[in-house]
Tab-separated table of C-alpha atoms in Angstrom:
chain	number	residue	atom	x	y	z
A	1384	UNK	CA	0.250	0.230	-0.107
A	1385	UNK	CA	2.845	2.500	0.989
A	1386	UNK	CA	4.699	1.798	-2.345
A	1387	UNK	CA	1.212	2.548	-4.184
A	1388	UNK	CA	1.097	5.773	-2.420
A	1389	UNK	CA	4.571	6.534	-3.301
A	1390	UNK	CA	4.083	6.031	-6.591
A	1391	UNK	CA	1.367	7.967	-7.223
A	1392	UNK	CA	2.521	11.086	-5.232
A	1393	UNK	CA	5.954	10.664	-7.357
A	1394	UNK	CA	3.889	10.633	-10.604
A	1395	UNK	CA	1.871	13.525	-9.428
A	1396	UNK	CA	4.765	15.516	-8.612
A	1397	UNK	CA	6.699	14.819	-12.017
A	1398	UNK	CA	3.596	15.238	-13.775
A	1399	UNK	CA	3.407	18.815	-12.217
A	1400	UNK	CA	7.165	19.954	-12.661
A	1401	UNK	CA	7.510	18.488	-15.876
A	1402	UNK	CA	4.376	20.271	-17.512
A	1403	UNK	CA	4.390	22.693	-20.382
A	1404	UNK	CA	3.440	26.041	-19.397
A	1405	UNK	CA	3.013	28.986	-21.855
A	1406	UNK	CA	2.984	32.489	-20.076
A	1407	UNK	CA	1.648	35.179	-21.503
A	1408	UNK	CA	2.812	38.847	-20.709
A	1409	UNK	CA	-0.749	40.154	-21.868
A	1410	UNK	CA	-3.641	38.605	-23.361
A	1411	UNK	CA	-5.324	42.059	-24.006
A	1412	UNK	CA	-3.891	44.720	-26.070
A	1413	UNK	CA	-5.156	48.135	-26.530
A	1414	UNK	CA	-3.701	49.962	-29.432
A	1415	UNK	CA	-4.270	53.568	-30.461
A	1416	UNK	CA	-3.140	54.174	-34.028
A	1417	UNK	CA	-2.702	57.673	-35.360
A	1418	UNK	CA	-5.148	59.147	-37.802
A	1419	UNK	CA	-4.402	57.927	-41.312
A	1420	UNK	CA	-2.578	54.882	-40.216
A	1421	UNK	CA	-3.355	51.846	-42.444
A	1422	UNK	CA	-2.842	49.195	-39.828
A	1423	UNK	CA	-2.206	48.695	-36.356
A	1424	UNK	CA	0.493	45.919	-34.937
A	1425	UNK	CA	0.252	44.106	-31.745
A	1426	UNK	CA	2.660	41.996	-30.072
A	1427	UNK	CA	1.589	39.204	-27.556
A	1428	UNK	CA	4.728	37.978	-25.764
A	1429	UNK	CA	5.128	34.882	-24.398
A	1430	UNK	CA	7.539	32.630	-22.395
A	1431	UNK	CA	7.720	28.760	-21.983
A	1432	UNK	CA	7.766	28.458	-18.023
A	1433	UNK	CA	7.312	24.625	-18.156
A	1434	UNK	CA	10.093	21.698	-18.610
A	1435	UNK	CA	8.250	20.580	-21.603
A	1436	UNK	CA	8.482	22.298	-25.392
A	1437	UNK	CA	4.909	23.627	-26.575
A	1438	UNK	CA	4.175	23.343	-29.950
A	1439	UNK	CA	1.565	25.624	-31.745
A	1440	UNK	CA	-1.453	23.668	-33.426
A	1441	UNK	CA	-3.265	26.709	-34.968
A	1442	UNK	CA	-3.339	30.608	-34.743
A	1443	UNK	CA	-6.817	31.791	-35.646
A	1444	UNK	CA	-8.378	35.293	-35.927
A	1445	UNK	CA	-11.964	36.101	-35.721
A	1446	UNK	CA	-12.050	38.576	-38.871
A	1447	UNK	CA	-10.313	38.699	-42.364
A	1448	UNK	CA	-9.199	42.352	-41.486
A	1449	UNK	CA	-6.578	40.787	-38.940
A	1450	UNK	CA	-3.632	38.295	-39.568
A	1451	UNK	CA	-1.772	36.690	-37.022
A	1452	UNK	CA	1.401	34.540	-36.922
A	1453	UNK	CA	3.879	33.092	-34.311
A	1454	UNK	CA	7.810	33.315	-34.848
A	1455	UNK	CA	8.094	29.751	-34.476
A	1456	UNK	CA	6.359	26.270	-34.506
A	1457	UNK	CA	7.586	24.986	-31.084
A	1458	UNK	CA	8.893	27.009	-27.960
A	1459	UNK	CA	11.544	25.279	-26.023
A	1460	UNK	CA	11.531	25.379	-21.896
A	1461	UNK	CA	12.641	29.201	-20.863
A	1462	UNK	CA	12.388	30.313	-24.618
A	1463	UNK	CA	10.502	33.651	-25.287
A	1464	UNK	CA	8.592	34.786	-28.110
A	1465	UNK	CA	5.748	36.542	-29.454
A	1466	UNK	CA	2.541	36.098	-31.705
A	1467	UNK	CA	2.326	39.151	-34.016
A	1468	UNK	CA	-1.222	40.412	-34.793
A	1469	UNK	CA	-1.860	42.904	-37.629
A	1470	UNK	CA	-5.198	44.729	-37.991
A	1471	UNK	CA	-5.865	46.278	-41.130
A	1472	UNK	CA	-7.833	49.585	-40.393
A	1473	UNK	CA	-9.211	50.188	-43.780
A	1474	UNK	CA	-11.964	52.831	-43.458
A	1475	UNK	CA	-13.089	51.249	-39.832
A	1476	UNK	CA	-13.811	53.924	-37.504
A	1477	UNK	CA	-14.272	53.786	-33.420
A	1478	UNK	CA	-13.205	50.967	-31.295
A	1479	UNK	CA	-12.674	47.598	-32.803
A	1480	UNK	CA	-12.012	44.426	-30.891
A	1481	UNK	CA	-10.580	41.380	-32.634
A	1482	UNK	CA	-9.423	37.957	-31.165
A	1483	UNK	CA	-6.799	35.720	-32.016
A	1484	UNK	CA	-7.215	32.000	-30.876
A	1485	UNK	CA	-4.155	30.080	-30.056
A	1486	UNK	CA	-3.834	26.396	-29.828
A	1487	UNK	CA	-1.209	24.485	-28.441
A	1488	UNK	CA	-0.514	20.875	-27.441
A	1489	UNK	CA	0.067	21.971	-23.658
A	1490	UNK	CA	-2.543	19.804	-22.213
A	1491	UNK	CA	-3.414	21.990	-19.117
A	1492	UNK	CA	-3.747	25.143	-21.385
A	1493	UNK	CA	-4.572	24.324	-24.684
A	1494	UNK	CA	-6.561	27.375	-26.195
A	1495	UNK	CA	-5.821	31.007	-25.166
A	1496	UNK	CA	-7.696	33.860	-26.679
A	1497	UNK	CA	-5.589	36.969	-27.199
A	1498	UNK	CA	-7.942	40.246	-27.729
A	1499	UNK	CA	-6.546	43.303	-29.934
A	1500	UNK	CA	-8.423	46.215	-29.192
A	1501	UNK	CA	-7.689	49.342	-31.332
A	1502	UNK	CA	-9.238	52.741	-30.550
A	1503	UNK	CA	-9.543	54.178	-34.464
A	1504	UNK	CA	-9.693	58.124	-33.899
A	1505	UNK	CA	-12.553	59.580	-35.820
A	1506	UNK	CA	-11.848	63.096	-37.507
A	1507	UNK	CA	-15.341	63.951	-38.206
A	1508	UNK	CA	-18.573	62.513	-37.894
A	1509	UNK	CA	-20.953	62.865	-41.018
A	1510	UNK	CA	-24.980	62.545	-40.290
A	1511	UNK	CA	-26.389	61.384	-42.539
A	1512	UNK	CA	-23.676	60.345	-45.310
A	1513	UNK	CA	-26.562	60.013	-47.627
A	1514	UNK	CA	-29.462	62.022	-48.639
A	1515	UNK	CA	-32.168	61.318	-51.345
A	1516	UNK	CA	-35.198	62.552	-53.240
A	1517	UNK	CA	-37.944	60.520	-54.763
A	1518	UNK	CA	-38.756	61.453	-58.520
A	1519	UNK	CA	-40.968	64.096	-58.658
A	1520	UNK	CA	-40.525	65.103	-54.880
A	1521	UNK	CA	-40.260	69.023	-54.108
A	1522	UNK	CA	-36.643	69.775	-54.602
A	1523	UNK	CA	-36.025	71.176	-50.942
A	1524	UNK	CA	-32.824	71.225	-49.280
A	1525	UNK	CA	-31.842	68.375	-46.807
A	1526	UNK	CA	-29.408	68.868	-44.248
A	1527	UNK	CA	-26.136	67.027	-43.541
A	1528	UNK	CA	-24.594	67.832	-40.291
A	1529	UNK	CA	-20.639	67.320	-39.625
A	1530	UNK	CA	-19.482	67.235	-36.342
A	1531	UNK	CA	-15.752	67.296	-35.036
A	1532	UNK	CA	-14.347	64.158	-33.398
A	1533	UNK	CA	-13.164	64.145	-30.277
A	1534	UNK	CA	-9.323	66.015	-30.170
A	1535	UNK	CA	-9.771	67.123	-33.843
A	1536	UNK	CA	-10.438	70.915	-33.837
A	1537	UNK	CA	-12.592	71.979	-36.765
A	1538	UNK	CA	-12.602	75.439	-37.881
A	1539	UNK	CA	-13.815	75.321	-41.522
A	1540	UNK	CA	-14.471	72.981	-44.022
A	1541	UNK	CA	-15.345	73.010	-47.704
A	1542	UNK	CA	-17.877	70.813	-49.763
A	1543	UNK	CA	-17.997	70.360	-53.372
A	1544	UNK	CA	-20.541	68.082	-55.622
A	1545	UNK	CA	-19.330	66.005	-58.626
A	1546	UNK	CA	-22.504	67.040	-60.207
A	1547	UNK	CA	-24.090	70.538	-60.975
A	1548	UNK	CA	-27.316	69.117	-60.515
A	1549	UNK	CA	-26.814	69.175	-56.888
A	1550	UNK	CA	-25.943	72.452	-54.794
A	1551	UNK	CA	-23.943	72.329	-51.375
A	1552	UNK	CA	-24.074	75.058	-49.107
A	1553	UNK	CA	-21.940	74.877	-46.144
A	1554	UNK	CA	-22.914	76.928	-42.826
A	1555	UNK	CA	-20.771	76.992	-39.358
A	1556	UNK	CA	-23.615	76.190	-36.756
A	1557	UNK	CA	-21.314	75.966	-33.728
A	1558	UNK	CA	-17.829	75.103	-31.913
A	1559	UNK	CA	-16.479	72.144	-34.453
A	1560	UNK	CA	-20.092	71.681	-36.262
A	1561	UNK	CA	-21.278	72.624	-39.671
A	1562	UNK	CA	-24.597	72.145	-41.559
A	1563	UNK	CA	-24.282	71.217	-45.242
A	1564	UNK	CA	-27.678	71.901	-47.004
A	1565	UNK	CA	-27.722	69.657	-50.181
A	1566	UNK	CA	-30.560	70.915	-52.534
A	1567	UNK	CA	-31.116	69.072	-56.203
A	1568	UNK	CA	-31.814	71.268	-59.285
A	1569	UNK	CA	-35.001	69.233	-59.955
A	1570	UNK	CA	-36.171	65.711	-59.267
A	1571	UNK	CA	-37.873	65.099	-62.692
A	1572	UNK	CA	-35.125	62.267	-63.542
A	1573	UNK	CA	-32.850	59.979	-61.725
A	1574	UNK	CA	-29.386	61.421	-60.880
A	1575	UNK	CA	-26.687	61.359	-58.308
A	1576	UNK	CA	-23.650	63.569	-56.822
A	1577	UNK	CA	-20.908	62.571	-54.772
A	1578	UNK	CA	-20.112	65.426	-52.026
A	1579	UNK	CA	-16.528	65.805	-51.126
A	1580	UNK	CA	-16.313	67.069	-47.859
A	1581	UNK	CA	-12.713	68.736	-46.700
A	1582	UNK	CA	-12.060	70.004	-43.455
A	1583	UNK	CA	-9.419	72.922	-43.661
A	1584	UNK	CA	-6.899	71.277	-41.180
A	1585	UNK	CA	-7.025	67.775	-42.550
A	1586	UNK	CA	-5.590	65.962	-45.655
A	1587	UNK	CA	-7.961	63.204	-45.690
A	1588	UNK	CA	-11.217	63.689	-47.843
A	1589	UNK	CA	-14.400	62.698	-46.704
A	1590	UNK	CA	-17.759	61.892	-48.473
A	1591	UNK	CA	-21.395	61.911	-48.755
A	1592	UNK	CA	-23.920	60.955	-51.455
A	1593	UNK	CA	-26.987	62.951	-52.479
A	1594	UNK	CA	-29.479	61.093	-55.095
A	1595	UNK	CA	-32.504	61.503	-56.817
A	1596	UNK	CA	-33.916	57.843	-56.955
A	1597	UNK	CA	-36.628	56.421	-59.563
A	1598	UNK	CA	-38.853	55.640	-56.626
A	1599	UNK	CA	-41.002	57.564	-54.600
A	1600	UNK	CA	-39.352	58.849	-51.170
A	1601	UNK	CA	-40.013	56.933	-47.991
A	1602	UNK	CA	-37.916	59.389	-46.007
B	1036	UNK	CA	-20.677	9.129	8.743
B	1037	UNK	CA	-23.385	9.529	6.531
B	1038	UNK	CA	-24.572	12.914	7.955
B	1039	UNK	CA	-21.255	14.257	7.767
B	1040	UNK	CA	-21.006	13.581	4.162
B	1041	UNK	CA	-24.398	15.273	3.135
B	1042	UNK	CA	-22.857	18.272	4.962
B	1043	UNK	CA	-19.873	18.450	3.130
B	1044	UNK	CA	-21.667	18.089	0.152
B	1045	UNK	CA	-24.144	20.932	0.681
B	1046	UNK	CA	-20.878	23.039	1.904
B	1047	UNK	CA	-19.271	22.296	-1.629
B	1048	UNK	CA	-22.328	22.971	-3.418
B	1049	UNK	CA	-22.934	26.231	-1.417
B	1050	UNK	CA	-19.090	27.221	-2.546
B	1051	UNK	CA	-19.865	26.337	-6.044
B	1052	UNK	CA	-22.976	28.883	-5.930
B	1053	UNK	CA	-20.870	31.788	-5.125
B	1054	UNK	CA	-18.875	32.081	-8.267
B	1055	UNK	CA	-22.219	31.438	-10.330
B	1056	UNK	CA	-23.974	34.419	-8.555
B	1057	UNK	CA	-20.878	36.518	-8.851
B	1058	UNK	CA	-21.366	36.093	-12.806
B	1059	UNK	CA	-25.249	36.359	-12.618
B	1060	UNK	CA	-24.803	39.604	-10.708
B	1061	UNK	CA	-21.781	41.704	-12.446
B	1062	UNK	CA	-21.736	39.974	-15.879
B	1063	UNK	CA	-25.525	39.070	-16.731
B	1064	UNK	CA	-25.242	41.541	-19.905
B	1065	UNK	CA	-22.006	39.900	-21.026
B	1066	UNK	CA	-23.388	36.382	-22.086
B	1067	UNK	CA	-21.303	35.333	-24.886
B	1068	UNK	CA	-24.200	33.757	-26.925
B	1069	UNK	CA	-26.101	37.002	-26.580
B	1070	UNK	CA	-26.148	38.330	-29.913
B	1071	UNK	CA	-25.870	42.232	-30.033
B	1072	UNK	CA	-28.400	42.289	-33.108
B	1073	UNK	CA	-31.863	42.087	-32.516
B	1074	UNK	CA	-33.951	39.155	-33.682
B	1075	UNK	CA	-36.069	41.390	-35.313
B	1076	UNK	CA	-33.021	42.926	-37.450
B	1077	UNK	CA	-31.950	38.916	-38.697
B	1078	UNK	CA	-33.093	37.109	-41.539
B	1079	UNK	CA	-32.752	33.501	-42.483
B	1080	UNK	CA	-31.716	32.385	-46.074
B	1081	UNK	CA	-35.464	31.151	-46.741
B	1082	UNK	CA	-36.988	34.394	-45.781
B	1083	UNK	CA	-34.604	36.548	-47.530
B	1084	UNK	CA	-34.898	34.339	-50.896
B	1085	UNK	CA	-39.125	34.978	-50.604
B	1086	UNK	CA	-38.250	38.739	-50.883
B	1087	UNK	CA	-36.975	37.948	-54.768
B	1088	UNK	CA	-35.776	41.022	-56.325
B	1089	UNK	CA	-36.759	43.222	-53.640
B	1090	UNK	CA	-33.804	41.805	-51.821
B	1091	UNK	CA	-30.452	43.746	-52.152
B	1092	UNK	CA	-27.853	41.351	-51.088
B	1093	UNK	CA	-24.469	42.948	-49.672
B	1094	UNK	CA	-21.369	40.794	-49.315
B	1095	UNK	CA	-19.406	42.459	-46.123
B	1096	UNK	CA	-16.635	39.863	-46.449
B	1097	UNK	CA	-13.071	40.897	-47.703
B	1098	UNK	CA	-12.453	41.267	-51.510
B	1099	UNK	CA	-10.596	38.179	-51.991
B	1100	UNK	CA	-13.484	36.471	-50.727
B	1101	UNK	CA	-16.168	38.194	-52.644
B	1102	UNK	CA	-14.234	37.714	-55.880
B	1103	UNK	CA	-13.683	33.821	-55.094
B	1104	UNK	CA	-17.720	33.784	-55.195
B	1105	UNK	CA	-20.620	35.351	-53.633
B	1106	UNK	CA	-24.513	35.428	-54.027
B	1107	UNK	CA	-25.618	35.989	-57.205
B	1108	UNK	CA	-26.214	40.040	-57.748
B	1109	UNK	CA	-24.659	40.971	-54.481
B	1110	UNK	CA	-22.749	44.010	-53.990
B	1111	UNK	CA	-19.320	44.002	-52.132
B	1112	UNK	CA	-19.344	46.789	-49.263
B	1113	UNK	CA	-16.689	45.903	-46.558
B	1114	UNK	CA	-15.171	48.220	-43.898
B	1115	UNK	CA	-11.742	47.771	-45.825
B	1116	UNK	CA	-13.122	50.185	-48.530
B	1117	UNK	CA	-16.209	51.488	-47.215
B	1118	UNK	CA	-15.927	55.195	-48.534
B	1119	UNK	CA	-15.497	53.866	-52.003
B	1120	UNK	CA	-17.931	51.022	-51.821
B	1121	UNK	CA	-20.714	52.734	-50.080
B	1122	UNK	CA	-21.408	55.312	-52.919
B	1123	UNK	CA	-21.512	52.234	-55.241
B	1124	UNK	CA	-24.083	50.703	-53.085
B	1125	UNK	CA	-26.101	53.861	-52.844
B	1126	UNK	CA	-26.106	54.254	-56.576
B	1127	UNK	CA	-28.021	51.092	-56.598
B	1128	UNK	CA	-30.245	51.117	-53.435
B	1129	UNK	CA	-33.739	52.294	-53.562
B	1130	UNK	CA	-36.280	52.854	-50.729
B	1131	UNK	CA	-38.494	49.661	-51.246
B	1132	UNK	CA	-35.284	47.216	-51.210
B	1133	UNK	CA	-34.672	45.365	-48.171
B	1134	UNK	CA	-30.867	45.330	-47.648
B	1135	UNK	CA	-29.797	41.720	-46.692
B	1136	UNK	CA	-25.832	41.724	-45.450
B	1137	UNK	CA	-23.897	38.561	-45.029
B	1138	UNK	CA	-20.376	37.662	-43.984
B	1139	UNK	CA	-18.410	34.202	-43.816
B	1140	UNK	CA	-20.443	32.245	-41.253
B	1141	UNK	CA	-22.361	32.647	-38.061
B	1142	UNK	CA	-19.533	33.421	-36.107
B	1143	UNK	CA	-17.906	36.343	-38.214
B	1144	UNK	CA	-19.013	40.269	-37.198
B	1145	UNK	CA	-18.115	41.953	-40.328
B	1146	UNK	CA	-22.367	41.785	-41.344
B	1147	UNK	CA	-23.402	43.291	-38.120
B	1148	UNK	CA	-20.846	45.947	-38.323
B	1149	UNK	CA	-21.770	47.215	-42.276
B	1150	UNK	CA	-25.499	46.711	-41.307
B	1151	UNK	CA	-24.890	49.051	-38.318
B	1152	UNK	CA	-23.123	51.440	-40.394
B	1153	UNK	CA	-25.829	51.471	-43.086
B	1154	UNK	CA	-28.476	52.270	-40.543
B	1155	UNK	CA	-26.380	54.928	-38.628
B	1156	UNK	CA	-24.384	56.860	-40.977
B	1157	UNK	CA	-26.443	56.284	-44.315
B	1158	UNK	CA	-29.638	56.341	-42.169
B	1159	UNK	CA	-31.118	53.412	-44.337
B	1160	UNK	CA	-34.369	51.418	-43.359
B	1161	UNK	CA	-34.982	47.599	-43.555
B	1162	UNK	CA	-31.365	46.674	-43.068
B	1163	UNK	CA	-31.080	42.711	-42.076
B	1164	UNK	CA	-28.191	40.466	-41.181
B	1165	UNK	CA	-28.034	37.070	-42.710
B	1166	UNK	CA	-28.276	34.026	-39.753
B	1167	UNK	CA	-25.296	31.968	-40.641
B	1168	UNK	CA	-23.918	34.200	-43.383
B	1169	UNK	CA	-22.349	32.657	-46.848
B	1170	UNK	CA	-21.907	29.344	-45.106
B	1171	UNK	CA	-25.686	29.053	-44.687
B	1172	UNK	CA	-26.215	30.528	-48.122
B	1173	UNK	CA	-23.929	27.255	-49.271
B	1174	UNK	CA	-25.860	25.103	-47.448
B	1175	UNK	CA	-29.372	26.078	-48.302
B	1176	UNK	CA	-28.222	25.799	-52.361
C-alpha cells in the first residue's frame, strides 16, 4: 500500500514539474493608431516557463481584417517569443475588438484567446452620409451635419458636389459643428452626386452621397 | 458518517454557487451567446429568398472572398474600402429594397458592423443581417 501511495505521489510531482506552460505577458492589448494609419500591430509576448516544449497547433483570427502569426512552431523550455497580430484599419472607425485564438499541445492550457483592441480616431462624423429625393418630390434642401471628432479641432470645411445638378451650401452652426444644405436642381429624373467634404486642417477627404431615386421617397 | 458526507456535499454546493452568483450579478449583460443584433434585424436564407428582387444582397467579406464567389447579384461593401464602396452601393439602392448583409459564417461580425453603419451613417431603413452568413447560403443551395 505504501509503495502505491509513494508511486502515485511521485508521478503526480513529476507530472506537475514536467508540465509545459506558456505564460503570456498580456492577453489583451489596446492600441491607439494615429489618424491616417493603415494598420495597427500588436505583439503578444510569451515565455515557456515549463519543462516541456510547447507546439503551436493553430493561430486563428476572428476577422478577415486581422492576420496573426507566430515566430516559431515550437517553444523550448525557457524560450521567449511573440505572436504578431496585424489589424488592417481600412475605413473602420471607433473601437474595434478582434480576437486571436491560439491552440497549443499544452494539455493544461490548450486554447488561449488573445484580444486586440484598436481605438481608431474619428476626425469628423457625418450624419447622414446619404440624402435622397424620390422622383417628382419637391426639390427642397436636405441637411447633412458634420461634427468634429474628439481631439480634432474643426474650424472650417469645404463641400463640393461632383454634379452641377446638386448644390451644397456650408454653414458654421457651432463649436466644431457645420451643416451642409444639399439641394437638387430638379427631381424629374434619377441623378446622383458625390459630395467631397474637406476639413481645413486635414489631409483626408470625406464623402457623402446625394441622389434622386427613380422611386417615390420614404424619408 | 452519512450526515457528515451530506453536510460536506452541501458546503461544496454552496461554495460552487458563489462564483455563479457573482457571474449573474456582475456579468449578466455579457453572456457570450447573446447576439448584439435584435432578432427583428436578423433574417434567414429562406426568408430573404422570398423577397426575390426586392432583396439587395450585400457581401461584407473582404474583397478576395467576394471575388472567389458570392450570392448572385450581391454587391461588395466591406469596411476595408467603405468610403469607396458605399457610394457604389447607394447608386443602386432604392427605398423599396430590403438590404440583406452577410459575412462568412455565424461567428463573423463584419455583417453586423456593415448593417450598423448603413443604419447609422446612411440612415437606411430595412437593413437585415443574414443568419449563418455565406455558409448558410451555401448549405441552402
